[in-house]
Each structure stands twice: as structure tokens, then as C-alpha cells.
mmCIF file of C-alpha atoms in Angstrom:
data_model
loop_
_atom_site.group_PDB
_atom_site.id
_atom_site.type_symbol
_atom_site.label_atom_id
_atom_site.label_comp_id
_atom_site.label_asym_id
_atom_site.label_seq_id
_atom_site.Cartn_x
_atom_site.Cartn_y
_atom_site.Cartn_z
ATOM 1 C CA UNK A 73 -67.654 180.374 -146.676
ATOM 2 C CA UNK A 74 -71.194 182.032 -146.266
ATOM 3 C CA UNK A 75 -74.396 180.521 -147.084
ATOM 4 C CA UNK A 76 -76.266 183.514 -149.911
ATOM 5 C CA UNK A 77 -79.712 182.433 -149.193
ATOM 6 C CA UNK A 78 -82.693 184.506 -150.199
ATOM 7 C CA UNK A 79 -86.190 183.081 -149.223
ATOM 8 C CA UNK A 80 -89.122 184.199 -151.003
ATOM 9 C CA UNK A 81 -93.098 184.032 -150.478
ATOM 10 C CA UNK A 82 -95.282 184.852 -153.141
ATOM 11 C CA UNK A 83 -99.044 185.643 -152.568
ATOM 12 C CA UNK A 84 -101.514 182.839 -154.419
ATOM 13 C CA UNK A 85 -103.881 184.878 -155.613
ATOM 14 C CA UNK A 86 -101.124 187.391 -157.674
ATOM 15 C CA UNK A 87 -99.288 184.344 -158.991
ATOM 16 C CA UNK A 88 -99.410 182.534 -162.108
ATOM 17 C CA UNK A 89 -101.741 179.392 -162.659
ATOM 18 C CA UNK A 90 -100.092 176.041 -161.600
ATOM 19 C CA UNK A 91 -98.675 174.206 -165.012
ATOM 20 C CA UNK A 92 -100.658 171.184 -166.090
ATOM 21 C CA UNK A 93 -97.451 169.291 -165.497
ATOM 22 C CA UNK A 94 -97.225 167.683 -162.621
ATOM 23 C CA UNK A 95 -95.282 169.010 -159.901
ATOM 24 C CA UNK A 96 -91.617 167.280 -159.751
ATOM 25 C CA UNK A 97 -90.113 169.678 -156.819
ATOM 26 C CA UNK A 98 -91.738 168.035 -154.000
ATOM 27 C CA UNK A 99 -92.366 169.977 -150.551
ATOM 28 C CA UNK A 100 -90.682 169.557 -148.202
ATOM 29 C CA UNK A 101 -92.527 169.811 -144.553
ATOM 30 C CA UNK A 102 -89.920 171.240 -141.400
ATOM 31 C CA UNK A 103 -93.459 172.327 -139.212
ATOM 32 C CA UNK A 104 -92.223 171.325 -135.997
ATOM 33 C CA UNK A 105 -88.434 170.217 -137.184
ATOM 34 C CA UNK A 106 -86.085 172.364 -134.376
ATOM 35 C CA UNK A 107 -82.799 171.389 -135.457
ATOM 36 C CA UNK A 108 -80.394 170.141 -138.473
ATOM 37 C CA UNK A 109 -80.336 166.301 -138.968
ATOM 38 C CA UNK A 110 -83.958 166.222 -138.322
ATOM 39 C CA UNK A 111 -85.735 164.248 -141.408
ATOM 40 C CA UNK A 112 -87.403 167.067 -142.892
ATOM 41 C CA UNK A 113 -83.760 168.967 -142.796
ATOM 42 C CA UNK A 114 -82.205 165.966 -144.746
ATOM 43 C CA UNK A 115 -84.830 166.292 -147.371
ATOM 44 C CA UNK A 116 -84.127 169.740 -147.555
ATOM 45 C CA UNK A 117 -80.829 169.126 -148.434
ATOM 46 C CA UNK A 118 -81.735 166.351 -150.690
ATOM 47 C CA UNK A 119 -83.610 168.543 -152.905
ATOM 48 C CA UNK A 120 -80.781 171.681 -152.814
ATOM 49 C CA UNK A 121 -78.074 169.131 -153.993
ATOM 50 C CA UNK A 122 -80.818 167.265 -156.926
ATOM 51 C CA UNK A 123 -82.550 171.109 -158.378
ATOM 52 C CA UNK A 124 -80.660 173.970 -156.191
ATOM 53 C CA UNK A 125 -83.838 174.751 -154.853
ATOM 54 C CA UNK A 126 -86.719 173.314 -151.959
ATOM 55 C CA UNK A 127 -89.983 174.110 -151.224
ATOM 56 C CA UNK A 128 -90.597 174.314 -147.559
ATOM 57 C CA UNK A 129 -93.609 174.286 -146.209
ATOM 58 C CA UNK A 130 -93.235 176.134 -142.635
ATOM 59 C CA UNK A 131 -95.513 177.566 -139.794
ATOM 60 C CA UNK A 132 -93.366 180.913 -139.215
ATOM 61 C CA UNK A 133 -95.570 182.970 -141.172
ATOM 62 C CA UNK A 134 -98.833 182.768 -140.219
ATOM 63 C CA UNK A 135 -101.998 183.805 -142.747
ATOM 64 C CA UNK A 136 -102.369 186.651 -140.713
ATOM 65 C CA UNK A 137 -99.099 187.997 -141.390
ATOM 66 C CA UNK A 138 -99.327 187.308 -145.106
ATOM 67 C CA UNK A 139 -102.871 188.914 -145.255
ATOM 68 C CA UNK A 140 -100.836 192.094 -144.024
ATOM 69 C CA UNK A 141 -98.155 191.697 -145.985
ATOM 70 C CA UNK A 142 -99.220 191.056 -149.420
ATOM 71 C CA UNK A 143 -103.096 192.501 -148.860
ATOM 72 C CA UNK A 144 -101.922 196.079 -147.211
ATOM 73 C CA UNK A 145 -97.792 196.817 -146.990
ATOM 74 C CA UNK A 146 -96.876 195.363 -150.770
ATOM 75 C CA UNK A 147 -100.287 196.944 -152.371
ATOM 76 C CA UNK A 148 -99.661 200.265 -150.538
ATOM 77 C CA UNK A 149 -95.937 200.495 -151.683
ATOM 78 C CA UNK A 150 -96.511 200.166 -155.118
ATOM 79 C CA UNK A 151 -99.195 202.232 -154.903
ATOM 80 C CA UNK A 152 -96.486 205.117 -154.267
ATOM 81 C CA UNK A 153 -95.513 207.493 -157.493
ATOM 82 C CA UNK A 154 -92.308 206.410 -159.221
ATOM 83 C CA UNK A 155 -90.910 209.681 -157.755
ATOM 84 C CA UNK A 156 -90.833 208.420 -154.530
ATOM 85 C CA UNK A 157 -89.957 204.782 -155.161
ATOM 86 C CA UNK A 158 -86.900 206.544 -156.855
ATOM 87 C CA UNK A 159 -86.238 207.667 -153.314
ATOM 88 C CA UNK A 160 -84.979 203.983 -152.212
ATOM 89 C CA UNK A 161 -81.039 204.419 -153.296
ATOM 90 C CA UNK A 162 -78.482 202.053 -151.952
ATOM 91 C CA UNK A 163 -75.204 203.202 -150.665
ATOM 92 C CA UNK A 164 -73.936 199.503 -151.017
ATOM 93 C CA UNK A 165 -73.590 199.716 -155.188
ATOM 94 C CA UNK A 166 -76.321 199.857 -158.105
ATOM 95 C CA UNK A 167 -79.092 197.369 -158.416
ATOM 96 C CA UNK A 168 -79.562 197.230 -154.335
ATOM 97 C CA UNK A 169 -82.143 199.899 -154.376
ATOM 98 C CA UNK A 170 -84.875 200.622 -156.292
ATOM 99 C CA UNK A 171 -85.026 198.597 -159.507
ATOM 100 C CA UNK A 172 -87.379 199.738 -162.358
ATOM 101 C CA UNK A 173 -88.498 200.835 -166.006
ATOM 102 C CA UNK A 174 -86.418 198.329 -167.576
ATOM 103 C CA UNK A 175 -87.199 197.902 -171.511
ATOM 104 C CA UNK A 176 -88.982 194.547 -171.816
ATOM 105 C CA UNK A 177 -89.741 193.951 -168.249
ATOM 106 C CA UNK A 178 -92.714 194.653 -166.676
ATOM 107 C CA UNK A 179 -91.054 194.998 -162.895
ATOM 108 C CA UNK A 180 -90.290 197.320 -160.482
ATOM 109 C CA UNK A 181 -88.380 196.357 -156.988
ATOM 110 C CA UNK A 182 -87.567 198.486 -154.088
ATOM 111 C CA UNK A 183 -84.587 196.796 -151.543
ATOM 112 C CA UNK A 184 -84.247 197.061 -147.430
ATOM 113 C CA UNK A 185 -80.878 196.684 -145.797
ATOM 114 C CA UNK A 186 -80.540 195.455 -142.436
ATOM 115 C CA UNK A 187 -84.383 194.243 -142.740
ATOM 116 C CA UNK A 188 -85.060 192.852 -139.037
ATOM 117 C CA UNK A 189 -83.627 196.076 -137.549
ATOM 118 C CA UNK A 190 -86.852 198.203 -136.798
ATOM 119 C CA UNK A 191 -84.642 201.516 -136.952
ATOM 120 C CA UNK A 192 -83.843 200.646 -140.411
ATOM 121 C CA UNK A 193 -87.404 199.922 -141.544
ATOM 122 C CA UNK A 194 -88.928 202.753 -139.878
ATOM 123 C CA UNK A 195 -85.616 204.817 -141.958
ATOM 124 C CA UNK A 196 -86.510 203.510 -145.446
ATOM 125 C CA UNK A 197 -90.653 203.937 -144.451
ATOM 126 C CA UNK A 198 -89.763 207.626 -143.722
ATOM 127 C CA UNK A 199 -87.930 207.801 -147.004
ATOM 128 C CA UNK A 200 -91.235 206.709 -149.340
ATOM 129 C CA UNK A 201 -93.910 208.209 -146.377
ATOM 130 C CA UNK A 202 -92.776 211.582 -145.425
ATOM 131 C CA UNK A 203 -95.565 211.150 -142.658
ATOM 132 C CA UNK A 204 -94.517 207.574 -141.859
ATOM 133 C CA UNK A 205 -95.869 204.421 -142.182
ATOM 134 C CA UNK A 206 -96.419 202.276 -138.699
ATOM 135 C CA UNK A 207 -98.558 199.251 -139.781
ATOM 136 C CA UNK A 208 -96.399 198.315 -142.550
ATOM 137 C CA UNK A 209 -92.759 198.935 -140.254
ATOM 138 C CA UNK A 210 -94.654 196.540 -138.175
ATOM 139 C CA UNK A 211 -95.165 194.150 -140.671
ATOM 140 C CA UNK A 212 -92.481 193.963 -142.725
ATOM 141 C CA UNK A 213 -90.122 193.545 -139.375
ATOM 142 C CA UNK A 214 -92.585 190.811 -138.334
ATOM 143 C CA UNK A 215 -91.918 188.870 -141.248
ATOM 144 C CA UNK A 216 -88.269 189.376 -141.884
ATOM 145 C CA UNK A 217 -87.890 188.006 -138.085
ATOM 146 C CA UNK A 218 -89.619 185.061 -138.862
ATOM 147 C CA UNK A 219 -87.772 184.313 -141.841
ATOM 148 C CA UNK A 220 -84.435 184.917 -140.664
ATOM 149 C CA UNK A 221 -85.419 182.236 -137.792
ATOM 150 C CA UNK A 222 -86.178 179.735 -140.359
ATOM 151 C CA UNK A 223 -82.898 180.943 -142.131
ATOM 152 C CA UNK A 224 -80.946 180.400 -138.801
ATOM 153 C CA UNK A 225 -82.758 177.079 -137.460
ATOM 154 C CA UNK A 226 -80.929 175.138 -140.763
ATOM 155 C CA UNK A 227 -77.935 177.497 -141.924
ATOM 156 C CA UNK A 228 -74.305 175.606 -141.647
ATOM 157 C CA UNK A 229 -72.087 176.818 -140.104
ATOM 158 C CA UNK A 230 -74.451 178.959 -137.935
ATOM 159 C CA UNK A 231 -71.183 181.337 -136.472
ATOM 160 C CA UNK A 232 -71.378 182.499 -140.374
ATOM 161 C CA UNK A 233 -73.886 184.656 -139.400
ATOM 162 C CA UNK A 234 -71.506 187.517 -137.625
ATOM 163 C CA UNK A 235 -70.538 188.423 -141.312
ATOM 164 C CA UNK A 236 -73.734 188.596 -143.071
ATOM 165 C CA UNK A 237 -76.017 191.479 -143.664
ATOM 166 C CA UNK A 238 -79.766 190.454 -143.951
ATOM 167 C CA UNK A 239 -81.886 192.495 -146.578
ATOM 168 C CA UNK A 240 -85.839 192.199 -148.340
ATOM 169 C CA UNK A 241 -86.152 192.816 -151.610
ATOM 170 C CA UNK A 242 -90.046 193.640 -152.570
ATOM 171 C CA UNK A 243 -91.151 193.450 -155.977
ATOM 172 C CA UNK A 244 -93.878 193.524 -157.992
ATOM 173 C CA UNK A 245 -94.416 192.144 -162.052
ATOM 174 C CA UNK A 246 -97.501 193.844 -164.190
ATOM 175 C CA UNK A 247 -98.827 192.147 -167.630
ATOM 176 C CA UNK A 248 -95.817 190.137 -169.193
ATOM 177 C CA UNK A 249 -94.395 192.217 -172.279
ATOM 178 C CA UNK A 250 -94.784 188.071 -174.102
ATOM 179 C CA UNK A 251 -98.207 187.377 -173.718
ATOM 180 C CA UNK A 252 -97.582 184.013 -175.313
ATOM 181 C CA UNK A 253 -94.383 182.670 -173.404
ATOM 182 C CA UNK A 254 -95.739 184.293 -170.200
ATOM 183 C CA UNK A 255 -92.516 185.390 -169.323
ATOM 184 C CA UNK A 256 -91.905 188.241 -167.076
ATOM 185 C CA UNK A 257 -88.152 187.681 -166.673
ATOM 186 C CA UNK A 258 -85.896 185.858 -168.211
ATOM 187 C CA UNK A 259 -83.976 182.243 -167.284
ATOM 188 C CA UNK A 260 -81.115 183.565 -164.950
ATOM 189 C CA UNK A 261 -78.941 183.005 -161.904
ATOM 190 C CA UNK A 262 -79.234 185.492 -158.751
ATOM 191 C CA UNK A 263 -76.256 187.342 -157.518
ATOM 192 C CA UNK A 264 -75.329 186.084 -153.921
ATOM 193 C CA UNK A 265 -79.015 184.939 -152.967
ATOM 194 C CA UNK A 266 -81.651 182.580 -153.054
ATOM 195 C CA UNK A 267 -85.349 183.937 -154.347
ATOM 196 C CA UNK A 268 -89.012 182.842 -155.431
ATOM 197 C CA UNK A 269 -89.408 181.770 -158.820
ATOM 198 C CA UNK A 270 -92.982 180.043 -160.950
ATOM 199 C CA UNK A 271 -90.076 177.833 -162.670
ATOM 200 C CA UNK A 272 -87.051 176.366 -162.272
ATOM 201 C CA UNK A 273 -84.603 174.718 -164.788
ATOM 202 C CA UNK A 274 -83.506 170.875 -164.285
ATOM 203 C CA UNK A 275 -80.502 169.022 -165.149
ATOM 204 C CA UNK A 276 -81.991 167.723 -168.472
ATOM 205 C CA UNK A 277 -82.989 171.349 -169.321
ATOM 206 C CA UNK A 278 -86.972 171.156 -168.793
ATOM 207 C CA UNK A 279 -88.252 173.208 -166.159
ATOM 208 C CA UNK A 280 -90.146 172.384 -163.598
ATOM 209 C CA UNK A 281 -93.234 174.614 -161.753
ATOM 210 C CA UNK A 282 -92.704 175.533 -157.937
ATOM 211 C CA UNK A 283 -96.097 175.096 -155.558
ATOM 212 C CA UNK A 284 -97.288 178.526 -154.490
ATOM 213 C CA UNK A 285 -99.258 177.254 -150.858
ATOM 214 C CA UNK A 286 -99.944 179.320 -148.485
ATOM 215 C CA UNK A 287 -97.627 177.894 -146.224
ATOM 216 C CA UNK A 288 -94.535 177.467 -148.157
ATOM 217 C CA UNK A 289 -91.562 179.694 -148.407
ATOM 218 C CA UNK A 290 -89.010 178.240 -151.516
ATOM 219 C CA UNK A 291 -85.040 178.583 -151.338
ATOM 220 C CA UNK A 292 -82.935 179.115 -154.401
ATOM 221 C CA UNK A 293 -79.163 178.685 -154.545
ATOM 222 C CA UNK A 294 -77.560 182.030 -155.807
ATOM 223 C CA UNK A 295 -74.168 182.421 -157.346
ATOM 224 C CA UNK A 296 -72.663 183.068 -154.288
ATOM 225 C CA UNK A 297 -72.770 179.183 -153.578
ATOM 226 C CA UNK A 298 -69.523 179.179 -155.519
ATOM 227 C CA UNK A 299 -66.472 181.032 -155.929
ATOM 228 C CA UNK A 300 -64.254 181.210 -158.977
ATOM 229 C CA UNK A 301 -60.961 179.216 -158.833
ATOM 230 C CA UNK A 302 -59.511 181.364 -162.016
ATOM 231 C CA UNK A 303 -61.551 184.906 -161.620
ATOM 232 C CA UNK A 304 -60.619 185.631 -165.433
ATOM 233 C CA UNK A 305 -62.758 182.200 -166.770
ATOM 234 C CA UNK A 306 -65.830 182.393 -166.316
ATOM 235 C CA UNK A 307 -66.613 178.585 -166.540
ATOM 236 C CA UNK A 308 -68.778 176.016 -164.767
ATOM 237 C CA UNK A 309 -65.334 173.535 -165.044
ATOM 238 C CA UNK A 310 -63.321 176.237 -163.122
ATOM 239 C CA UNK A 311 -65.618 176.891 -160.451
ATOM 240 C CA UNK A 312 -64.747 175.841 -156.812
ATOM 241 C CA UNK A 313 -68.160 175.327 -154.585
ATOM 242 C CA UNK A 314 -66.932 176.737 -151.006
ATOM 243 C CA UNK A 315 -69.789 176.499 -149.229
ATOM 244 C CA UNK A 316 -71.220 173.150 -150.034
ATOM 245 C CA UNK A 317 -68.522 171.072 -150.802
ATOM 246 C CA UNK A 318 -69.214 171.387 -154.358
ATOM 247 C CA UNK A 319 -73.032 169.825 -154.362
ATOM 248 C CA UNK A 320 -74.935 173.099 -154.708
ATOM 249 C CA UNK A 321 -75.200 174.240 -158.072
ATOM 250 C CA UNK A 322 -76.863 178.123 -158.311
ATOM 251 C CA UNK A 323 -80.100 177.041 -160.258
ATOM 252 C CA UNK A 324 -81.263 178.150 -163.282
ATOM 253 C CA UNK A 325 -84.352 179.978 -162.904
ATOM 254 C CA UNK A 326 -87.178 182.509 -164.930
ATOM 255 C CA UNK A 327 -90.686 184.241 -163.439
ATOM 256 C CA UNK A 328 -93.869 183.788 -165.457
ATOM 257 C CA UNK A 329 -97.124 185.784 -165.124
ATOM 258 C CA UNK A 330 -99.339 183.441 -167.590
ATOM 259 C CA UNK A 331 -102.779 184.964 -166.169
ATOM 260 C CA UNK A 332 -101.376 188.327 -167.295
ATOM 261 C CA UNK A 333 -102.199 189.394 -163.950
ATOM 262 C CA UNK A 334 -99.916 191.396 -161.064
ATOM 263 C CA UNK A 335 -97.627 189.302 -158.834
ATOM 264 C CA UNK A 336 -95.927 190.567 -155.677
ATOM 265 C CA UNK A 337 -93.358 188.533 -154.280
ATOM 266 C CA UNK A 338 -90.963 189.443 -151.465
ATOM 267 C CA UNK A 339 -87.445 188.495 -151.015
ATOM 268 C CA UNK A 340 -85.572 187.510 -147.797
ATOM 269 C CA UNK A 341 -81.639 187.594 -148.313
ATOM 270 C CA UNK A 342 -78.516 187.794 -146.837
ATOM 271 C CA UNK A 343 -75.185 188.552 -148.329
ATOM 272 C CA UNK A 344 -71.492 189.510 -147.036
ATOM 273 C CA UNK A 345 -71.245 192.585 -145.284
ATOM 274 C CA UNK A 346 -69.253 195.641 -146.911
ATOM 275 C CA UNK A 347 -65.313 194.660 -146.887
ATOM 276 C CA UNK A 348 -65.839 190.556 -146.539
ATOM 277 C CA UNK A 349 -64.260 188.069 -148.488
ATOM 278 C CA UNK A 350 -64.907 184.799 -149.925
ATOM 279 C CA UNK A 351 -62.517 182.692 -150.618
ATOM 280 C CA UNK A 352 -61.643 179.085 -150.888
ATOM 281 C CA UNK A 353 -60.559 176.773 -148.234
ATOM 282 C CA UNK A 354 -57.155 177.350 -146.056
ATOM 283 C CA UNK A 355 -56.247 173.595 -146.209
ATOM 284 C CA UNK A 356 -57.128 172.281 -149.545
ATOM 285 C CA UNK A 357 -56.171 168.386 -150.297
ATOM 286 C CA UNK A 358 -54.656 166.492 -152.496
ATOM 287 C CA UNK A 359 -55.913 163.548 -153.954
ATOM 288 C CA UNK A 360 -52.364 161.703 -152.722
ATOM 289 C CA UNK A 361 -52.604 163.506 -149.735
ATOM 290 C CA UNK A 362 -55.531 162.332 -149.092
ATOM 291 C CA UNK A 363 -54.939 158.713 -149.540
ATOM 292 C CA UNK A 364 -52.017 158.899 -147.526
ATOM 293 C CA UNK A 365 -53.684 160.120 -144.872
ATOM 294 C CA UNK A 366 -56.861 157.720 -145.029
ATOM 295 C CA UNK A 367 -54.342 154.998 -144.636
ATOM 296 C CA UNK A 368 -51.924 156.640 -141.691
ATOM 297 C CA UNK A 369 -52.208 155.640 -138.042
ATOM 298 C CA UNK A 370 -53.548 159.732 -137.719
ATOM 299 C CA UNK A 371 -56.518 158.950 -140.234
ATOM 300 C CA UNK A 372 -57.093 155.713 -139.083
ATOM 301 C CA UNK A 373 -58.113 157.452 -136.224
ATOM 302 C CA UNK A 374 -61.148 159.628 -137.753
ATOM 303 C CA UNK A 375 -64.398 158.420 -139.564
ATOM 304 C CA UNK A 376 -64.116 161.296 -141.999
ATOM 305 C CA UNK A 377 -60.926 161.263 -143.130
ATOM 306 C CA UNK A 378 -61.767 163.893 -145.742
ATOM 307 C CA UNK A 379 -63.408 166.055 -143.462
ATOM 308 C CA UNK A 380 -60.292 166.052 -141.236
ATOM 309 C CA UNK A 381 -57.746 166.781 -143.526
ATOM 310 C CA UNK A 382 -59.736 169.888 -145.545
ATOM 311 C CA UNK A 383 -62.877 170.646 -143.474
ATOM 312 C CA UNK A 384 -63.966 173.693 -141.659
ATOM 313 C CA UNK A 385 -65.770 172.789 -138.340
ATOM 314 C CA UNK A 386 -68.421 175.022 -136.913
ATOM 315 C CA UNK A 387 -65.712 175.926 -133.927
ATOM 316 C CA UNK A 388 -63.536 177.194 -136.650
ATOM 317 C CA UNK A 389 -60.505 179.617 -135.648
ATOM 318 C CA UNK A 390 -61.504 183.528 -136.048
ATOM 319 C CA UNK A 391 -59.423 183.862 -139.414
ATOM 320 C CA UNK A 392 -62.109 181.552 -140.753
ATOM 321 C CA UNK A 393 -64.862 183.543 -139.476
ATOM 322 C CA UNK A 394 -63.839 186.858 -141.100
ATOM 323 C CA UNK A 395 -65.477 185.246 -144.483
#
């Protein structure tokens, strides 16, 4: 089971105005909150399970790190000819490199694998900056350190983290092609990640606008929350949720530029490495099962019965790992 988690931050002064609606996505505070179980962790998990989504407001990424991030690296990137942004090709599979010049989108993307390794960095700012670029392999490593420690401080299990690969996607959204809706992308689910969106879709179908602070970073459950317990039906009834025990839901999202002005956002993510696996769980129960286990002498013995009949502790064997 791995936890696809992709945490953006979007700079307030490119982002859409705030919706006269008031805010229903509430923050969420973990300044100061070291370790799972912690309040501020149980609200975060709170609001994954009730939207798929929480805005966390954080103290790893300082306003002098976002002044050089979104005021110098993102503005000098895209400041690059399309020639070179064409430069950034993945050897992963399409869509994890340069993204772009796609008919009714106003948004181009560029993609860095392995994004808190400084070789890598310095590799990809070689690639775009034939003469390098220092200041920004220092700040883009700077942040992508401090967001895979906020990424590592709540993921569960944390030994998951042997088989993930950690990448930032930076993008940037012009003029919406719809001045009247707004809307720079359409209402989707991500791929194996979590990322910044201006709105997010609820249960009852409304959507609700996300807080763009300066000191919050918001998580989005991506598709890789779930796999598929029939590959061939693609079905929300058919769909087994590894990961989270079924409560995570990928949510429903879209990106709106309303002030018809440009946005950058960046994207922290992490997905399987090349070759891993997800599947579903070793030891899955039945519902008799179950409930004659609850009511043995064995499951008298436990205060999760559940847990110890199907569940996957942190100290799971290494077959477990390998996914």
C-alpha cells in the first residue's frame, strides 16, 4: 500500500480571488505538531476522510523561501523559450515531463524526478540553462526537503517510503481560455498524487474554495488512494481502497484563474518507483470470519479484532514492503 501524496503551494498574489462563499475546508494548524496522534494530525485526517483534501497551515517553508521560489526560480523558468522547456523529457512514460500547448488550456508544466537529490536538480537545471542555474538548484532542493519532512512527519506506514520516488511538478496557468467560468482546467482526479487546487468538489456536488495563506501547503487524495478490485470495470462500486481502509476517496477537483491573471503553483509528489506494485491486502477477511474471530478466545484477546485478522502493521514482513 503506498500513500500518492502530492503537496502543493501556490503564490497569493498569482492566484485567483477568494469566492464570496465562505470557506467550508477549514485549516488545519500542525506548527509545532512532531508526531501522528497529535490533535492537529487527527484533524488532518478528519478532513482527508470528510473532502479528500486538508489545508495545512505549516512553518516548513518560510516567506523567505517562497519569495525565492515563486518571485525568482518559477518566474525565471517560464521565462525560458518553449524550445528549451521541450528539453524536460521523462524516461518514466509521457505526461512526466514537460506538459504544454494543449488546445483549450492555458498551461504549461515542466516535472523533476528524484526532487530532494541535488545531483538531480542541478541535472534537469543544466538541461533548460546550458550555463547552469545555482540560486534556483538551491531553492528548489530547499523546498522539496522541507516538504518531504512534512510528508514524512504524518505518512502511515512510514517504512513505505523505501519504494517511493519523490518528484515536483512546476506549473504555470496564463488568461483562462473561459473568461466567464474562470476555468483554467477542468473538474478531474490526479493520477497517483495529491496537488493544489482554487476548488474542490463535495459530496453533495458544490464545490468548495481552498485558502491560499501564506503559510499553508493543501493535500489532495490522488487515484492512487485506491486500487481496482476488477481492472476491466472501471467503477466507484468495484474499487478496493488499499491504503486507507477504504475512507479516502481521490477528490474531485478543477483550477480557476477568475482575475484572468498568471498563477504558478508547484507540486510536491511521490509515486511508486519503476517495477512496484500495488495491490490489495495478503489477508483479506470475511465478514464470517471475522465474527468468528471477534468472538474466539484468540480475538478476545485483541482490542482490534479487525485490525488483527486483515491489518498491515508498520513492522510488516519484507513481502509487504516491496509495494
Amino acid at each position: 500500500m503506498n500513500w500518492h501524496t502530492e503537496s502543493p503551494v501556490i503564490h497569493p498574489s498569482r492566484s485567483p480571488h477568494r469566492a464570496a462563499r465562505a470557506m467550508e475546508i477549514s485549516r488545519v494548524d500542525l506548527r509545532g505538531v512532531l508526531q501522528r496522534g497529535e490533535p492537529g494530525s487527527r484533524d488532518a485526517v478528519t478532513s482527508m476522510v470528510a473532502h479528500g483534501c486538508v489545508v495545512v497551515a505549516h512553518d516548513a517553508l518560510g516567506p523567505d523561501l517562497r519569495r525565492a521560489l515563486f518571485g525568482r526560480a518559477l518566474p525565471d523558468l517560464f521565462a525560458l523559450p518553449l524550445e528549451s522547456m521541450k528539453r524536460n523529457v521523462s524516461s518514466v512514460g509521457p505526461f512526466k515531463g514537460y506538459v504544454g500547448q494543449i488546445p483549450g488550456m492555458a498551461w504549461e508544466s515542466v516535472r523533476v524526478e528524484e526532487a530532494c537529490d541535488a545531483g538531480s536538480v542541478r541535472a534537469f537545471a543544466d538541461l533548460l540553462w546550458p550555463q547552469g542555474n545555482p540560486d534556483f538548484c538551491d531553492t528548489f532542493v530547499s523546498f522539496a526537503k522541507s516538504m518531504l519532512g512534512i510528508r514524512e512527519m504524518h505518512r502511515r506506514p512510514p517504512r513505505l517510503a523505501v519504494s517511493l520516488t519523490h518528484g515536483v511538478r512546476l506549473s504555470r496557468y496564463g488568461a483562462p481560455p473561459d473568461t466567464e467560468t474562470g476555468i483554467s482546467m477542468p473538474a478531474h482526479r490526479d493520477d497517483g498524487m495529491m496537488t493544489a487546487i482554487v476548488q474542490h468538489e463535495a459530496k453533495d456536488g458544490s464545490c468548495l474554495a481552498v485558502p491560499l495563506d501564506d503559510d499553508t501547503v493543501t493535500f489532495v487524495a490522488g487515484w492512487m488512494f485506491m486500487v481496482y478490485a476488477n481492472p476491466s470495470t472501471i467503477s466507484h462500486t468495484v474499487v478496493l481502497h488499499v491504503g486507507t481502509n477504504g475512507r479516502v476517496m481521490p477528490c474531485v477537483h478543477r483550477v480557476r484563474t477568475p482575475s484572468n491573471r498568471e498563477r504558478f503553483s508547484v507540486l510536491f509528489g511521490s509515486r511508486n518507483k519503476p517495477g512496484a506494485v500495488v495491490r490489495a491486502l495478503d489477508r483479506p477477511a470475511r465478514p464470517d470470519e471475522y465474527s468468528a474471530f471477534r468472538l474466539s478466545t484468540e480475538g478476545s484477546k485483541f482490542s482490534d479484532p479487525l485490525k488483527a485478522i486483515c491489518g498491515i502493521e508498520e513492522d510488516a514482513s519484507e513481502e509487504l514492503q516491496k509495494f
